[in-house]
């Protein structure tokens, strides 16, 4: 009988905790995966970070809750330790989702549709690598290249991605900032 009372108490508590944690993420512009990768959903926020870190944008156009190839790409590549290490070092991740069952804000839907049109995305999954500039309130993208699902796992997929991002031209100002400073050596006379 004590176990039943405990269970009857525990179920509503767990439901409240689960519901509150779900709602606490509703207004955020980033989504954290279990691999601790940060996937941005706000393109302007991602652009600012990409500029600051001098990295290309990784624009993942997906139908997260219905596209079988998108789910397969995530499982076989994006949720692997190899991809996680590569992504943290080389790109700023942006998820541009077109779900059928998951609700999105009107602003997010509009942003994703505009980017889908700008990059002429006709199928999912599509990953575009790009460099972005915001000049006088207008966003300009330099398209580096795109890919989608590639069979062969993370090493094959990352090899193709590396070929695309090799076209990324780093900002010379950022290169100077990121260079290690020479050590000062005191010379005795």
mmCIF file of C-alpha atoms in Angstrom:
data_model
loop_
_atom_site.group_PDB
_atom_site.id
_atom_site.type_symbol
_atom_site.label_atom_id
_atom_site.label_comp_id
_atom_site.label_asym_id
_atom_site.label_seq_id
_atom_site.Cartn_x
_atom_site.Cartn_y
_atom_site.Cartn_z
ATOM 1 C CA UNK A 1 0.000 0.000 0.000
ATOM 2 C CA UNK A 2 2.878 2.400 0.782
ATOM 3 C CA UNK A 3 4.326 1.778 -2.672
ATOM 4 C CA UNK A 4 1.018 2.687 -4.262
ATOM 5 C CA UNK A 5 0.801 5.963 -2.306
ATOM 6 C CA UNK A 6 4.402 6.766 -3.262
ATOM 7 C CA UNK A 7 3.669 6.038 -6.923
ATOM 8 C CA UNK A 8 0.491 8.132 -6.867
ATOM 9 C CA UNK A 9 2.544 11.015 -5.438
ATOM 10 C CA UNK A 10 5.479 10.557 -7.798
ATOM 11 C CA UNK A 11 3.515 10.505 -11.077
ATOM 12 C CA UNK A 12 2.002 14.031 -10.731
ATOM 13 C CA UNK A 13 5.332 15.432 -9.502
ATOM 14 C CA UNK A 14 7.162 14.002 -12.518
ATOM 15 C CA UNK A 15 4.455 15.343 -14.834
ATOM 16 C CA UNK A 16 4.816 18.856 -13.373
ATOM 17 C CA UNK A 17 8.605 18.732 -13.671
ATOM 18 C CA UNK A 18 8.464 17.481 -17.231
ATOM 19 C CA UNK A 19 5.851 20.077 -18.232
ATOM 20 C CA UNK A 20 7.761 22.959 -16.623
ATOM 21 C CA UNK A 21 11.048 21.979 -18.255
ATOM 22 C CA UNK A 22 9.270 21.714 -21.628
ATOM 23 C CA UNK A 23 7.722 25.173 -21.265
ATOM 24 C CA UNK A 24 10.931 26.788 -19.998
ATOM 25 C CA UNK A 25 12.537 26.224 -23.423
ATOM 26 C CA UNK A 26 9.612 27.570 -25.468
ATOM 27 C CA UNK A 27 10.939 31.092 -25.966
ATOM 28 C CA UNK A 28 14.608 30.259 -26.452
ATOM 29 C CA UNK A 29 16.436 30.628 -29.731
ATOM 30 C CA UNK A 30 18.775 27.715 -29.251
ATOM 31 C CA UNK A 31 18.216 24.058 -28.813
ATOM 32 C CA UNK A 32 20.668 21.845 -26.956
ATOM 33 C CA UNK A 33 21.053 18.251 -28.073
ATOM 34 C CA UNK A 34 22.121 15.493 -25.759
ATOM 35 C CA UNK A 35 25.595 15.678 -27.287
ATOM 36 C CA UNK A 36 25.906 19.215 -25.877
ATOM 37 C CA UNK A 37 26.015 20.718 -29.344
ATOM 38 C CA UNK A 38 24.252 24.052 -29.627
ATOM 39 C CA UNK A 39 21.902 24.230 -32.575
ATOM 40 C CA UNK A 40 20.743 27.794 -33.142
ATOM 41 C CA UNK A 41 17.315 28.496 -34.547
ATOM 42 C CA UNK A 42 17.712 32.291 -34.815
ATOM 43 C CA UNK A 43 19.785 33.119 -37.905
ATOM 44 C CA UNK A 44 20.819 36.568 -36.664
ATOM 45 C CA UNK A 45 22.107 35.147 -33.386
ATOM 46 C CA UNK A 46 23.998 32.458 -35.298
ATOM 47 C CA UNK A 47 25.455 35.038 -37.703
ATOM 48 C CA UNK A 48 26.758 37.140 -34.831
ATOM 49 C CA UNK A 49 28.426 34.105 -33.289
ATOM 50 C CA UNK A 50 29.872 32.973 -36.629
ATOM 51 C CA UNK A 51 31.379 36.411 -37.187
ATOM 52 C CA UNK A 52 32.771 36.537 -33.654
ATOM 53 C CA UNK A 53 34.292 33.039 -33.929
ATOM 54 C CA UNK A 54 35.248 33.445 -37.622
ATOM 55 C CA UNK A 55 33.472 30.235 -38.664
ATOM 56 C CA UNK A 56 31.096 29.337 -41.474
ATOM 57 C CA UNK A 57 27.402 28.769 -40.849
ATOM 58 C CA UNK A 58 26.122 25.198 -41.043
ATOM 59 C CA UNK A 59 22.500 25.524 -42.187
ATOM 60 C CA UNK A 60 20.606 22.265 -41.667
ATOM 61 C CA UNK A 61 17.266 22.280 -43.508
ATOM 62 C CA UNK A 62 15.219 19.443 -42.042
ATOM 63 C CA UNK A 63 11.781 18.020 -41.474
ATOM 64 C CA UNK A 64 12.631 16.739 -38.008
ATOM 65 C CA UNK A 65 9.414 14.901 -37.244
ATOM 66 C CA UNK A 66 8.578 13.391 -40.635
ATOM 67 C CA UNK A 67 11.633 13.209 -42.938
ATOM 68 C CA UNK A 68 13.149 9.730 -42.795
ATOM 69 C CA UNK A 69 16.426 10.741 -44.476
ATOM 70 C CA UNK A 70 16.806 13.691 -42.059
ATOM 71 C CA UNK A 71 16.362 11.388 -39.085
ATOM 72 C CA UNK A 72 18.818 8.917 -40.600
ATOM 73 C CA UNK A 73 21.429 11.660 -41.215
ATOM 74 C CA UNK A 74 21.129 12.806 -37.624
ATOM 75 C CA UNK A 75 21.425 9.262 -36.270
ATOM 76 C CA UNK A 76 24.312 8.159 -38.514
ATOM 77 C CA UNK A 77 26.324 11.409 -38.512
ATOM 78 C CA UNK A 78 25.147 14.327 -36.366
ATOM 79 C CA UNK A 79 24.779 12.296 -33.169
ATOM 80 C CA UNK A 80 28.283 10.809 -33.282
ATOM 81 C CA UNK A 81 31.351 11.834 -31.265
ATOM 82 C CA UNK A 82 33.265 12.480 -34.524
ATOM 83 C CA UNK A 83 30.692 14.986 -35.730
ATOM 84 C CA UNK A 84 30.416 16.626 -32.314
ATOM 85 C CA UNK A 85 34.173 17.278 -32.130
ATOM 86 C CA UNK A 86 34.282 18.485 -35.739
ATOM 87 C CA UNK A 87 31.275 20.815 -35.357
ATOM 88 C CA UNK A 88 32.506 22.434 -32.151
ATOM 89 C CA UNK A 89 35.785 23.319 -33.849
ATOM 90 C CA UNK A 90 34.713 24.272 -37.363
ATOM 91 C CA UNK A 91 31.141 25.606 -37.723
ATOM 92 C CA UNK A 92 28.183 27.374 -36.116
ATOM 93 C CA UNK A 93 25.192 25.028 -36.269
ATOM 94 C CA UNK A 94 21.784 26.319 -37.374
ATOM 95 C CA UNK A 95 18.693 24.117 -37.549
ATOM 96 C CA UNK A 96 16.042 25.316 -39.997
ATOM 97 C CA UNK A 97 13.187 22.958 -39.257
ATOM 98 C CA UNK A 98 9.973 22.368 -41.205
ATOM 99 C CA UNK A 99 8.059 20.050 -38.862
ATOM 100 C CA UNK A 100 4.548 18.789 -39.455
ATOM 101 C CA UNK A 101 3.558 17.942 -35.881
ATOM 102 C CA UNK A 102 5.674 20.325 -33.793
ATOM 103 C CA UNK A 103 4.428 23.890 -33.367
ATOM 104 C CA UNK A 104 6.666 26.837 -34.205
ATOM 105 C CA UNK A 105 6.287 30.578 -33.780
ATOM 106 C CA UNK A 106 5.176 32.585 -36.801
ATOM 107 C CA UNK A 107 8.540 34.402 -36.788
ATOM 108 C CA UNK A 108 10.490 31.139 -36.894
ATOM 109 C CA UNK A 109 8.324 29.743 -39.708
ATOM 110 C CA UNK A 110 8.794 32.948 -41.720
ATOM 111 C CA UNK A 111 12.560 33.008 -41.155
ATOM 112 C CA UNK A 112 12.933 29.353 -42.176
ATOM 113 C CA UNK A 113 10.799 29.771 -45.289
ATOM 114 C CA UNK A 114 12.758 32.855 -46.369
ATOM 115 C CA UNK A 115 16.036 30.986 -45.949
ATOM 116 C CA UNK A 116 14.639 27.966 -47.798
ATOM 117 C CA UNK A 117 13.815 30.266 -50.727
ATOM 118 C CA UNK A 118 17.140 32.140 -50.538
ATOM 119 C CA UNK A 119 19.085 28.870 -50.747
ATOM 120 C CA UNK A 120 16.641 27.267 -53.242
ATOM 121 C CA UNK A 121 16.203 24.209 -51.018
ATOM 122 C CA UNK A 122 13.834 21.773 -52.680
ATOM 123 C CA UNK A 123 14.383 18.617 -50.620
ATOM 124 C CA UNK A 124 15.303 17.494 -47.156
ATOM 125 C CA UNK A 125 17.795 17.003 -45.671
ATOM 126 C CA UNK A 126 19.909 19.761 -47.160
ATOM 127 C CA UNK A 127 22.949 21.245 -45.456
ATOM 128 C CA UNK A 128 24.294 24.541 -46.757
ATOM 129 C CA UNK A 129 27.604 25.992 -45.639
ATOM 130 C CA UNK A 130 27.714 29.772 -45.921
ATOM 131 C CA UNK A 131 29.402 32.941 -44.779
ATOM 132 C CA UNK A 132 27.033 35.752 -43.846
ATOM 133 C CA UNK A 133 27.393 39.513 -43.668
ATOM 134 C CA UNK A 134 24.889 41.987 -42.316
ATOM 135 C CA UNK A 135 25.400 45.258 -44.191
ATOM 136 C CA UNK A 136 23.004 48.123 -43.507
ATOM 137 C CA UNK A 137 20.383 45.736 -42.157
ATOM 138 C CA UNK A 138 20.529 43.471 -45.205
ATOM 139 C CA UNK A 139 21.850 39.944 -44.857
ATOM 140 C CA UNK A 140 24.106 38.698 -47.632
ATOM 141 C CA UNK A 141 25.145 35.063 -47.856
ATOM 142 C CA UNK A 142 28.222 33.738 -49.585
ATOM 143 C CA UNK A 143 27.288 30.165 -50.436
ATOM 144 C CA UNK A 144 30.210 27.781 -49.996
ATOM 145 C CA UNK A 145 28.391 24.602 -51.008
ATOM 146 C CA UNK A 146 25.769 22.107 -49.973
ATOM 147 C CA UNK A 147 25.268 18.448 -49.244
ATOM 148 C CA UNK A 148 22.612 16.119 -47.933
ATOM 149 C CA UNK A 149 22.486 12.541 -46.762
ATOM 150 C CA UNK A 150 25.638 10.639 -47.735
ATOM 151 C CA UNK A 151 25.946 6.923 -47.011
ATOM 152 C CA UNK A 152 29.065 5.756 -45.207
ATOM 153 C CA UNK A 153 28.840 7.289 -41.757
ATOM 154 C CA UNK A 154 30.572 10.263 -40.172
ATOM 155 C CA UNK A 155 34.008 9.942 -41.767
ATOM 156 C CA UNK A 156 32.638 9.982 -45.326
ATOM 157 C CA UNK A 157 30.184 12.798 -44.560
ATOM 158 C CA UNK A 158 32.788 14.931 -42.766
ATOM 159 C CA UNK A 159 35.297 14.449 -45.591
ATOM 160 C CA UNK A 160 32.797 16.020 -48.013
ATOM 161 C CA UNK A 161 31.971 18.789 -45.554
ATOM 162 C CA UNK A 162 35.674 19.597 -45.104
ATOM 163 C CA UNK A 163 36.040 19.998 -48.875
ATOM 164 C CA UNK A 164 33.183 22.506 -48.875
ATOM 165 C CA UNK A 165 34.338 24.576 -45.901
ATOM 166 C CA UNK A 166 37.847 24.728 -47.343
ATOM 167 C CA UNK A 167 36.361 27.527 -49.497
ATOM 168 C CA UNK A 168 35.692 29.620 -46.372
ATOM 169 C CA UNK A 169 37.878 32.722 -46.351
ATOM 170 C CA UNK A 170 38.770 33.716 -42.815
ATOM 171 C CA UNK A 171 38.565 37.342 -41.751
ATOM 172 C CA UNK A 172 42.168 38.671 -41.564
ATOM 173 C CA UNK A 173 41.232 40.809 -38.538
ATOM 174 C CA UNK A 174 40.045 37.710 -36.694
ATOM 175 C CA UNK A 175 43.185 35.781 -37.629
ATOM 176 C CA UNK A 176 45.311 38.419 -35.903
ATOM 177 C CA UNK A 177 43.091 38.306 -32.815
ATOM 178 C CA UNK A 178 43.266 34.526 -32.598
ATOM 179 C CA UNK A 179 47.027 34.224 -33.064
ATOM 180 C CA UNK A 180 48.985 33.450 -29.916
ATOM 181 C CA UNK A 181 51.048 36.323 -28.638
ATOM 182 C CA UNK A 182 54.801 35.794 -28.601
ATOM 183 C CA UNK A 183 56.262 35.086 -25.206
ATOM 184 C CA UNK A 184 58.266 37.852 -23.641
ATOM 185 C CA UNK A 185 61.754 36.805 -22.722
ATOM 186 C CA UNK A 186 63.901 38.792 -20.339
ATOM 187 C CA UNK A 187 67.525 38.920 -21.312
ATOM 188 C CA UNK A 188 70.096 39.486 -18.573
ATOM 189 C CA UNK A 189 72.929 41.849 -19.393
#
